[in-house]
Each structure stands twice: as structure tokens, then as C-alpha cells.
């Protein structure tokens, strides 16, 4: 069977050259005589893999030296608790911006450990936009300020970051890490589940400013204390070795393509192809506010449920799969992460045009 164009929100498409390389190296990695899956995490070969993975991420994202890079498990979800357990260091207060259900879940989790204040929310319009943020409303005493930079379900993203002054900015970047150039020094902590832009499911990357490490609340389990992992370079216990290896391949591939500026350019091009068509279509309608549209997750609807279902079904038959939207938005969602080729987006738009003609 041929490979399809996979618009899944995550786990999602990986670059084909990465999958091929992994296939080539599957039985025997380098001179090790074994698969990466069979290697001790304390072996020289694996140490070289994890170090190179970290180095590449540092280079591509321009991560300053006073930040640690951690490769953890438990998904982005676990970060919803690790962030408050580790960052509630003084006032035990935090500001959260609600731009979707992932932010809601994170805020709910944080409430177990301290005082959470909702600075702004776009729930009134089903999270279809990013709310205006008024700096005078931010709590200068907060231990941190929390945002979700890209809202996977609703297809929105921050185009400018809030200026939180000396309050550390914490970002769930699960669905847009490595998709556009960012200034890491603006953040206290960034986390991302790997399964969209970084690699396969199973590893979660945390980029944390060093001064925020080492102040976890007394009851914090050893495994949920950033210090545990920072001290041991993510080798405190057995890390998700194969997932880290695939991330390394993805990062090598990204570097070959010209790094984040090059991929950002391509992402803007891909998103424009889809949004430009959505804006002129009489059948399909984008659901996110134009000013806040995501480059990674494009959400849209047809006028009726029947047409939505028909579209998803026929698209699947054309090798354009996983286009059904999340149930809280309905309609369709095309996730066009870094690894989705421009060709895939062009094919999707071609098919949408044909569908529109046939269903006027
Ligand atoms: N945050 C965002 C923005 C997400 O899109 C997701 C889901 N992919 C999560 C958090 C939860 O991630 P995980 O399944 O890795 O816990």
C-alpha cells in the first residue's frame, strides 16, 4: 500500500527520510551490532544519541546556556502537574490564560497545589480566538504565567507573546515547537509532547531556565522533580530510548532543510495555501479568528453535518486521512505539522475544490 497524506493532530506524520533512516538502522545501529531498542541507556552509543539530540535542539532553537533540556515521560499532561509542583516557589500563585481545553486542564491541575487566577479566556466563543491581554491585569507576585502557544483543537496560536516582566512565562508548545522561530530567553519553561513536530509519542521535552530548578514542593515525587532529571542529564532512570533516537533523526533532518527559519517559511506557505482557499470558498469556512490562525492546525466546517461527514469519507478514499475535527469544534481539522509536505496541502486543496464543485 502507498503512504497516505496523514493530517492527524498527533501522533502525526514523520519525515519520510527519517523513517527510512530508522529502517536502515533498525537491526544494527552503527558499529554497535544491535538495534537502538536493544541498547542500554548507559551505553556509549546511546549516550552519544541523547547528547546529539540535545545539542541539535539547542542549536536549532538557540537555547541559551542557562537553560536545561530534559527528555521526560508522561506526556504533556504530566507537565500540567510538574509545572506547579516545581514552580510554586514563593507566592504559590499563578496566572493562566485559557485558550482551549488543554489550558483548562492545566489550570485545573495547578489548582491542587496553589492559587490559580484566570487572567483571560476565550471560552465565550468556543476558544476560536486568542484573548487580548492587558498587562495591568497580570499579577506581579505570581510564581509563573501560563499559556498554550498553539491550540491544537481550535486552530489558534499566539502571534505575540505576553510581556510578563520578571514573572517566568511558561508555555505548552506541544503542537508548535520547532514550527517558527522563537526567542527561548523570553520563557522560563517550555514543554512539548514530541508526537507532533519532534518525533514519536513517548518523550516529552522540557526546556527550563536553571534558576527555576531545585525548588519543588516538599511532597513532589522524585520522578516529578525537574532537579532529579536535570542532575542526571535525563538518565536518572531508563528514558524512552527509541523515541529519543527518532527525535535526533528528526532534528538532523530539520537542520539539513535549513533549520527553523526555513521550516517556518514553508509552514507559512502551506498554511496560506489552505487559508487562502478557505477565504474564497463558498462551501468551507474557517473556524478560527483570522488574526490568530494556527500554522499547524487548520480548522474548518461545511454548512451541514452531512457534508462534513461526506467530505471526511471521500477525502479518506482519496488518500487524505485523519481530517475529522475534534468533537469540541466539529467539522474538519487539517494538521499540517513540519513533516507534512507542501504537496500534501496542495492535494488537499485540489480535493476541496472538487468537492465544492460537486456539492454546490
Ligand atoms: N497540550 C497540547 C497543546 C496538546 O495538543 C496535547 C495533546 N496532543 C496535550 C497537551 C496533551 O498531550 P499528551 O497526550 O502528550 O499528554
CSV table of C-alpha atoms and ligand atoms in Angstrom, one decimal:
chain,number,residue,atom,x,y,z
A,1,UNK,CA,0.0,0.0,0.0
A,2,UNK,CA,1.1,3.5,-0.7
A,3,UNK,CA,1.7,6.1,2.0
A,4,UNK,CA,-1.2,8.4,2.5
A,5,UNK,CA,-1.2,12.1,3.4
A,6,UNK,CA,-1.8,12.0,7.1
A,7,UNK,CA,-3.4,15.1,8.6
A,8,UNK,CA,-3.6,13.6,12.1
A,9,UNK,CA,-3.3,16.0,15.1
A,10,UNK,CA,-0.9,13.6,16.8
A,11,UNK,CA,0.8,11.3,16.8
A,12,UNK,CA,1.3,12.5,13.3
A,13,UNK,CA,3.3,12.4,10.1
A,14,UNK,CA,7.1,12.0,10.4
A,15,UNK,CA,9.5,13.0,7.6
A,16,UNK,CA,9.9,10.1,5.2
A,17,UNK,CA,13.7,10.3,5.1
A,18,UNK,CA,13.7,9.9,8.9
A,19,UNK,CA,11.5,6.7,8.7
A,20,UNK,CA,13.8,5.3,6.0
A,21,UNK,CA,17.0,6.1,8.0
A,22,UNK,CA,15.4,4.4,11.1
A,23,UNK,CA,14.5,1.4,8.9
A,24,UNK,CA,18.1,1.2,7.6
A,25,UNK,CA,19.5,1.3,11.1
A,26,UNK,CA,16.8,-0.8,12.8
A,27,UNK,CA,18.7,-4.1,13.1
A,28,UNK,CA,22.1,-2.7,13.6
A,29,UNK,CA,22.9,0.8,14.8
A,30,UNK,CA,26.4,2.0,13.6
A,31,UNK,CA,29.0,-0.4,14.9
A,32,UNK,CA,27.0,-1.5,17.9
A,33,UNK,CA,25.8,-4.7,16.4
A,34,UNK,CA,22.3,-4.1,17.8
A,35,UNK,CA,19.2,-2.1,17.5
A,36,UNK,CA,18.8,1.2,19.4
A,37,UNK,CA,15.9,-0.5,21.1
A,38,UNK,CA,18.2,-3.2,22.5
A,39,UNK,CA,20.8,-0.9,23.9
A,40,UNK,CA,21.5,0.0,27.5
A,41,UNK,CA,20.7,3.6,28.1
A,42,UNK,CA,24.1,3.8,29.8
A,43,UNK,CA,25.9,2.6,26.8
A,44,UNK,CA,28.4,4.9,24.9
A,45,UNK,CA,26.2,4.6,21.8
A,46,UNK,CA,23.1,5.7,23.5
A,47,UNK,CA,24.8,8.5,25.4
A,48,UNK,CA,26.0,9.8,22.1
A,49,UNK,CA,22.5,9.7,20.7
A,50,UNK,CA,20.9,11.6,23.6
A,51,UNK,CA,23.7,14.2,23.7
A,52,UNK,CA,23.5,14.8,20.0
A,53,UNK,CA,19.7,15.1,20.3
A,54,UNK,CA,20.1,17.7,23.0
A,55,UNK,CA,22.8,19.5,21.0
A,56,UNK,CA,20.7,19.7,17.9
A,57,UNK,CA,17.7,21.0,19.7
A,58,UNK,CA,19.9,23.7,21.4
A,59,UNK,CA,21.4,24.7,18.1
A,60,UNK,CA,18.1,24.8,16.2
A,61,UNK,CA,16.1,26.7,18.8
A,62,UNK,CA,19.1,28.8,20.0
A,63,UNK,CA,18.6,27.6,23.6
A,64,UNK,CA,20.8,29.8,25.9
A,65,UNK,CA,23.3,28.0,28.2
A,66,UNK,CA,21.4,28.8,31.3
A,67,UNK,CA,18.6,26.5,30.3
A,68,UNK,CA,18.5,22.8,30.8
A,69,UNK,CA,16.9,20.5,28.2
A,70,UNK,CA,15.2,17.4,29.7
A,71,UNK,CA,13.8,14.4,27.9
A,72,UNK,CA,11.0,13.1,30.1
A,73,UNK,CA,8.0,10.7,30.0
A,74,UNK,CA,4.3,11.1,30.9
A,75,UNK,CA,3.3,13.3,28.0
A,76,UNK,CA,2.4,16.9,28.1
A,77,UNK,CA,-0.3,16.0,30.7
A,78,UNK,CA,2.3,15.2,33.3
A,79,UNK,CA,3.7,18.7,32.8
A,80,UNK,CA,0.3,20.1,33.9
A,81,UNK,CA,1.3,18.9,37.4
A,82,UNK,CA,5.1,19.1,37.3
A,83,UNK,CA,4.9,22.8,36.4
A,84,UNK,CA,3.0,23.9,39.6
A,85,UNK,CA,4.8,21.4,41.8
A,86,UNK,CA,8.1,22.8,40.8
A,87,UNK,CA,7.4,26.4,40.1
A,88,UNK,CA,5.1,27.3,43.1
A,89,UNK,CA,8.2,28.5,44.9
A,90,UNK,CA,7.1,31.8,46.7
A,91,UNK,CA,3.6,33.2,46.5
A,92,UNK,CA,2.2,29.9,45.3
A,93,UNK,CA,0.1,32.0,42.9
A,94,UNK,CA,0.0,31.6,39.1
A,95,UNK,CA,-1.7,33.4,36.2
A,96,UNK,CA,-3.3,31.2,33.5
A,97,UNK,CA,-4.7,32.2,30.1
A,98,UNK,CA,-7.4,29.9,28.9
A,99,UNK,CA,-7.3,29.4,25.1
A,100,UNK,CA,-8.5,25.9,25.0
A,101,UNK,CA,-9.2,22.7,26.8
A,102,UNK,CA,-5.5,21.9,27.3
A,103,UNK,CA,-5.0,25.2,29.1
A,104,UNK,CA,-8.2,24.5,31.1
A,105,UNK,CA,-6.9,21.1,32.1
A,106,UNK,CA,-3.5,22.5,33.1
A,107,UNK,CA,-5.2,25.2,35.2
A,108,UNK,CA,-7.4,22.6,36.9
A,109,UNK,CA,-4.3,20.5,37.8
A,110,UNK,CA,-2.4,23.5,39.1
A,111,UNK,CA,-5.3,24.5,41.5
A,112,UNK,CA,-4.4,21.4,43.5
A,113,UNK,CA,-1.1,23.0,44.5
A,114,UNK,CA,-1.7,26.7,44.8
A,115,UNK,CA,-3.8,29.7,43.7
A,116,UNK,CA,-4.7,29.9,40.0
A,117,UNK,CA,-6.1,33.1,38.6
A,118,UNK,CA,-7.6,33.1,35.1
A,119,UNK,CA,-6.2,36.3,33.5
A,120,UNK,CA,-8.2,36.0,30.3
A,121,UNK,CA,-10.3,33.4,28.5
A,122,UNK,CA,-11.8,32.9,25.0
A,123,UNK,CA,-14.2,30.3,26.2
A,124,UNK,CA,-17.1,32.6,25.4
A,125,UNK,CA,-16.6,31.9,21.7
A,126,UNK,CA,-15.6,28.3,21.9
A,127,UNK,CA,-11.9,29.2,22.0
A,128,UNK,CA,-11.9,30.5,18.4
A,129,UNK,CA,-9.6,33.4,19.2
A,130,UNK,CA,-6.7,34.4,21.5
A,131,UNK,CA,-7.9,37.0,24.0
A,132,UNK,CA,-6.4,40.4,24.3
A,133,UNK,CA,-4.0,40.5,27.3
A,134,UNK,CA,-3.9,43.6,29.4
A,135,UNK,CA,-0.5,43.7,31.2
A,136,UNK,CA,-2.0,45.8,34.1
A,137,UNK,CA,-4.1,42.7,34.9
A,138,UNK,CA,-1.1,40.4,35.4
A,139,UNK,CA,-0.2,39.6,39.0
A,140,UNK,CA,3.4,40.8,39.6
A,141,UNK,CA,3.7,38.4,42.5
A,142,UNK,CA,2.8,35.3,40.6
A,143,UNK,CA,5.3,32.5,40.5
A,144,UNK,CA,4.6,32.0,36.8
A,145,UNK,CA,2.4,32.9,33.9
A,146,UNK,CA,1.0,30.1,31.8
A,147,UNK,CA,0.0,30.0,28.1
A,148,UNK,CA,-0.6,27.4,25.4
A,149,UNK,CA,1.2,28.8,22.4
A,150,UNK,CA,-0.8,26.8,19.8
A,151,UNK,CA,-4.2,25.4,20.4
A,152,UNK,CA,-4.3,22.1,18.6
A,153,UNK,CA,-8.1,21.6,18.9
A,154,UNK,CA,-9.2,25.1,18.0
A,155,UNK,CA,-6.6,26.0,15.4
A,156,UNK,CA,-5.3,29.2,17.1
A,157,UNK,CA,-1.9,30.4,18.1
A,158,UNK,CA,-0.3,33.4,19.8
A,159,UNK,CA,1.3,35.7,17.3
A,160,UNK,CA,2.8,37.9,20.0
A,161,UNK,CA,3.9,36.8,23.5
A,162,UNK,CA,2.6,38.5,26.7
A,163,UNK,CA,5.2,40.7,28.4
A,164,UNK,CA,5.2,39.2,31.9
A,165,UNK,CA,8.2,41.2,33.2
A,166,UNK,CA,10.1,39.2,35.8
A,167,UNK,CA,7.3,36.6,36.2
A,168,UNK,CA,8.5,33.5,34.3
A,169,UNK,CA,6.5,32.7,31.2
A,170,UNK,CA,5.6,29.0,30.9
A,171,UNK,CA,4.4,27.6,27.6
A,172,UNK,CA,2.8,24.4,26.5
A,173,UNK,CA,4.3,24.3,23.0
A,174,UNK,CA,3.2,20.7,22.2
A,175,UNK,CA,1.7,21.5,18.9
A,176,UNK,CA,4.0,24.2,17.5
A,177,UNK,CA,7.5,23.7,18.9
A,178,UNK,CA,10.1,24.0,16.1
A,179,UNK,CA,7.5,25.4,13.7
A,180,UNK,CA,8.5,29.0,13.8
A,181,UNK,CA,11.5,31.0,15.2
A,182,UNK,CA,11.1,31.8,18.9
A,183,UNK,CA,13.2,33.6,21.4
A,184,UNK,CA,13.7,31.0,24.2
A,185,UNK,CA,15.1,33.6,26.6
A,186,UNK,CA,11.6,35.1,26.8
A,187,UNK,CA,10.4,31.9,28.6
A,188,UNK,CA,11.0,30.4,32.0
A,189,UNK,CA,9.9,27.0,30.9
A,190,UNK,CA,8.7,25.4,27.6
A,191,UNK,CA,7.4,21.9,27.3
A,192,UNK,CA,6.1,19.8,24.4
A,193,UNK,CA,5.0,16.3,23.9
A,194,UNK,CA,7.1,15.0,21.0
A,195,UNK,CA,4.4,13.4,18.9
A,196,UNK,CA,3.6,16.3,16.6
A,197,UNK,CA,6.7,18.1,15.4
A,198,UNK,CA,9.6,16.4,17.3
A,199,UNK,CA,9.2,12.7,16.9
A,200,UNK,CA,7.1,9.8,18.1
A,201,UNK,CA,4.9,9.6,21.2
A,202,UNK,CA,6.7,8.6,24.4
A,203,UNK,CA,9.1,11.5,25.1
A,204,UNK,CA,8.3,15.0,26.4
A,205,UNK,CA,10.8,17.8,26.0
A,206,UNK,CA,11.2,20.3,28.8
A,207,UNK,CA,13.4,23.4,28.3
A,208,UNK,CA,13.8,25.1,31.7
A,209,UNK,CA,15.8,28.1,33.0
A,210,UNK,CA,18.2,26.8,35.5
A,211,UNK,CA,17.2,29.1,38.4
A,212,UNK,CA,13.7,27.6,38.3
A,213,UNK,CA,15.1,24.1,39.1
A,214,UNK,CA,15.6,22.8,42.7
A,215,UNK,CA,12.6,24.4,44.5
A,216,UNK,CA,10.0,21.7,44.2
A,217,UNK,CA,7.3,21.4,46.9
A,218,UNK,CA,8.2,19.0,49.7
A,219,UNK,CA,5.8,16.3,48.7
A,220,UNK,CA,6.9,16.3,45.0
A,221,UNK,CA,7.6,12.7,43.9
A,222,UNK,CA,11.2,12.1,42.9
A,223,UNK,CA,10.3,11.4,39.3
A,224,UNK,CA,8.3,14.7,39.1
A,225,UNK,CA,11.1,16.9,40.4
A,226,UNK,CA,12.9,18.6,37.5
A,227,UNK,CA,16.1,18.5,39.6
A,228,UNK,CA,16.1,14.7,39.5
A,229,UNK,CA,16.4,14.7,35.7
A,230,UNK,CA,18.5,17.9,35.3
A,231,UNK,CA,21.2,16.4,37.6
A,232,UNK,CA,21.4,13.2,35.7
A,233,UNK,CA,21.1,14.6,32.1
A,234,UNK,CA,17.7,12.8,31.6
A,235,UNK,CA,19.4,9.5,32.5
A,236,UNK,CA,18.1,9.2,36.1
A,237,UNK,CA,16.1,6.1,35.1
A,238,UNK,CA,15.5,4.4,31.8
A,239,UNK,CA,14.4,7.1,29.3
A,240,UNK,CA,12.3,6.4,26.2
A,241,UNK,CA,15.4,5.5,24.2
A,242,UNK,CA,14.0,4.7,20.8
A,243,UNK,CA,11.7,7.8,20.8
A,244,UNK,CA,14.8,10.0,21.7
A,245,UNK,CA,16.7,8.4,18.8
A,246,UNK,CA,13.9,9.2,16.4
A,247,UNK,CA,13.8,12.8,17.7
A,248,UNK,CA,17.5,13.0,16.9
A,249,UNK,CA,16.9,11.9,13.3
A,250,UNK,CA,14.0,14.5,13.0
A,251,UNK,CA,16.3,17.2,14.3
A,252,UNK,CA,19.1,16.2,11.9
A,253,UNK,CA,16.6,16.3,9.1
A,254,UNK,CA,15.4,19.7,10.1
A,255,UNK,CA,19.0,21.0,10.2
A,256,UNK,CA,19.6,19.7,6.7
A,257,UNK,CA,16.5,21.6,5.5
A,258,UNK,CA,17.9,24.8,6.7
A,259,UNK,CA,16.7,24.9,10.3
A,260,UNK,CA,13.7,26.7,11.8
A,261,UNK,CA,13.8,29.8,9.6
A,262,UNK,CA,13.5,27.6,6.5
A,263,UNK,CA,10.7,25.4,8.0
A,264,UNK,CA,8.8,28.5,9.2
A,265,UNK,CA,8.8,29.8,5.7
A,266,UNK,CA,7.5,26.5,4.4
A,267,UNK,CA,4.9,26.4,7.2
A,268,UNK,CA,3.6,29.9,6.3
A,269,UNK,CA,3.4,28.8,2.6
A,270,UNK,CA,1.5,25.7,3.5
A,271,UNK,CA,-1.0,27.4,5.8
A,272,UNK,CA,-1.5,30.2,3.3
A,273,UNK,CA,-2.5,27.8,0.6
A,274,UNK,CA,-5.2,26.4,2.8
A,275,UNK,CA,-6.4,29.6,4.4
A,276,UNK,CA,-6.5,31.5,1.1
A,277,UNK,CA,-8.7,28.8,-0.4
A,278,UNK,CA,-10.9,28.8,2.8
A,279,UNK,CA,-11.4,32.6,2.5
A,280,UNK,CA,-12.6,32.4,-1.1
A,281,UNK,CA,-14.7,29.2,-0.7
A,282,UNK,CA,-18.5,29.4,-0.6
A,283,UNK,CA,-18.8,25.9,1.0
A,284,UNK,CA,-16.0,25.7,3.5
A,285,UNK,CA,-15.5,28.2,6.4
A,286,UNK,CA,-12.5,28.5,8.7
A,287,UNK,CA,-13.5,28.5,12.4
A,288,UNK,CA,-10.6,30.4,13.9
A,289,UNK,CA,-10.3,34.2,14.1
A,290,UNK,CA,-8.2,35.3,11.2
A,291,UNK,CA,-5.7,37.2,13.3
A,292,UNK,CA,-5.0,34.2,15.4
A,293,UNK,CA,-4.9,31.4,12.9
A,294,UNK,CA,-2.6,28.5,13.6
A,295,UNK,CA,0.1,27.5,11.2
A,296,UNK,CA,-0.2,23.9,12.4
A,297,UNK,CA,-3.8,23.0,12.8
A,298,UNK,CA,-6.3,24.4,10.3
A,299,UNK,CA,-10.0,24.0,11.4
A,300,UNK,CA,-12.9,24.4,9.0
A,301,UNK,CA,-16.5,23.4,8.5
A,302,UNK,CA,-19.1,22.8,5.8
A,303,UNK,CA,-22.6,24.2,6.3
A,304,UNK,CA,-24.1,20.8,7.5
A,305,UNK,CA,-23.1,17.8,9.5
A,306,UNK,CA,-23.9,15.6,6.5
A,307,UNK,CA,-21.5,17.5,4.3
A,308,UNK,CA,-18.8,17.3,6.9
A,309,UNK,CA,-19.1,13.6,7.2
A,310,UNK,CA,-19.3,13.2,3.4
A,311,UNK,CA,-16.2,15.3,3.0
A,312,UNK,CA,-14.1,13.3,5.5
A,313,UNK,CA,-15.2,10.0,4.0
A,314,UNK,CA,-14.4,11.0,0.4
A,315,UNK,CA,-11.2,12.6,1.4
A,316,UNK,CA,-10.1,9.4,3.1
A,317,UNK,CA,-10.9,7.4,-0.1
A,318,UNK,CA,-8.5,9.9,-1.9
A,319,UNK,CA,-5.6,9.1,0.5
A,320,UNK,CA,-6.2,12.3,2.6
A,321,UNK,CA,-6.7,10.9,6.0
A,322,UNK,CA,-7.5,11.9,9.6
A,323,UNK,CA,-9.3,15.1,8.7
A,324,UNK,CA,-12.2,14.7,11.1
A,325,UNK,CA,-12.2,17.7,13.5
A,326,UNK,CA,-12.1,17.3,17.3
A,327,UNK,CA,-15.6,16.8,18.7
A,328,UNK,CA,-15.5,20.1,20.6
A,329,UNK,CA,-15.2,22.1,17.3
A,330,UNK,CA,-16.7,19.6,14.9
A,331,UNK,CA,-16.2,19.8,11.1
A,332,UNK,CA,-12.6,19.2,9.9
A,333,UNK,CA,-9.1,19.8,11.1
A,334,UNK,CA,-6.1,19.5,8.9
A,335,UNK,CA,-2.9,19.3,10.9
A,336,UNK,CA,-0.1,20.4,8.8
A,337,UNK,CA,3.0,19.9,11.0
A,338,UNK,CA,6.5,20.4,9.8
A,339,UNK,CA,6.6,16.9,8.2
A,340,UNK,CA,3.5,17.5,6.0
A,341,UNK,CA,4.9,18.2,2.5
A,342,UNK,CA,3.6,21.2,0.6
A,343,UNK,CA,2.4,18.7,-2.0
A,344,UNK,CA,0.0,17.2,0.7
A,345,UNK,CA,-1.6,20.6,1.3
A,346,UNK,CA,-1.9,21.2,-2.4
A,347,UNK,CA,-3.6,17.8,-2.9
A,348,UNK,CA,-6.0,18.6,-0.1
A,349,UNK,CA,-7.0,22.0,-1.6
A,350,UNK,CA,-7.4,20.4,-5.0
A,351,UNK,CA,-9.7,17.9,-3.5
A,352,UNK,CA,-11.6,20.5,-1.5
A,353,UNK,CA,-12.2,22.5,-4.7
A,354,UNK,CA,-13.5,19.4,-6.5
A,355,UNK,CA,-15.8,18.6,-3.5
A,356,UNK,CA,-17.1,22.2,-3.5
A,357,UNK,CA,-18.0,21.9,-7.2
A,358,UNK,CA,-19.8,18.7,-6.7
A,359,UNK,CA,-21.7,19.8,-3.7
A,360,UNK,CA,-22.8,23.4,-4.6
B,1,LIG,N1,-1.2,20.2,25.2
B,1,LIG,C1,-1.5,20.3,23.8
B,1,LIG,C2,-1.4,21.7,23.2
B,1,LIG,C3,-1.9,19.2,23.1
B,1,LIG,O1,-2.2,19.3,21.8
B,1,LIG,C4,-2.0,17.9,23.8
B,1,LIG,C5,-2.5,16.7,23.0
B,1,LIG,N2,-1.8,16.3,22.0
B,1,LIG,C6,-1.6,17.8,25.1
B,1,LIG,C7,-1.2,19.0,25.8
B,1,LIG,C8,-1.6,16.5,25.8
B,1,LIG,O2,-0.6,15.8,25.4
B,1,LIG,P1,-0.2,14.3,25.9
B,1,LIG,O3,-1.2,13.4,25.2
B,1,LIG,O4,1.2,14.2,25.4
B,1,LIG,O5,-0.3,14.3,27.4
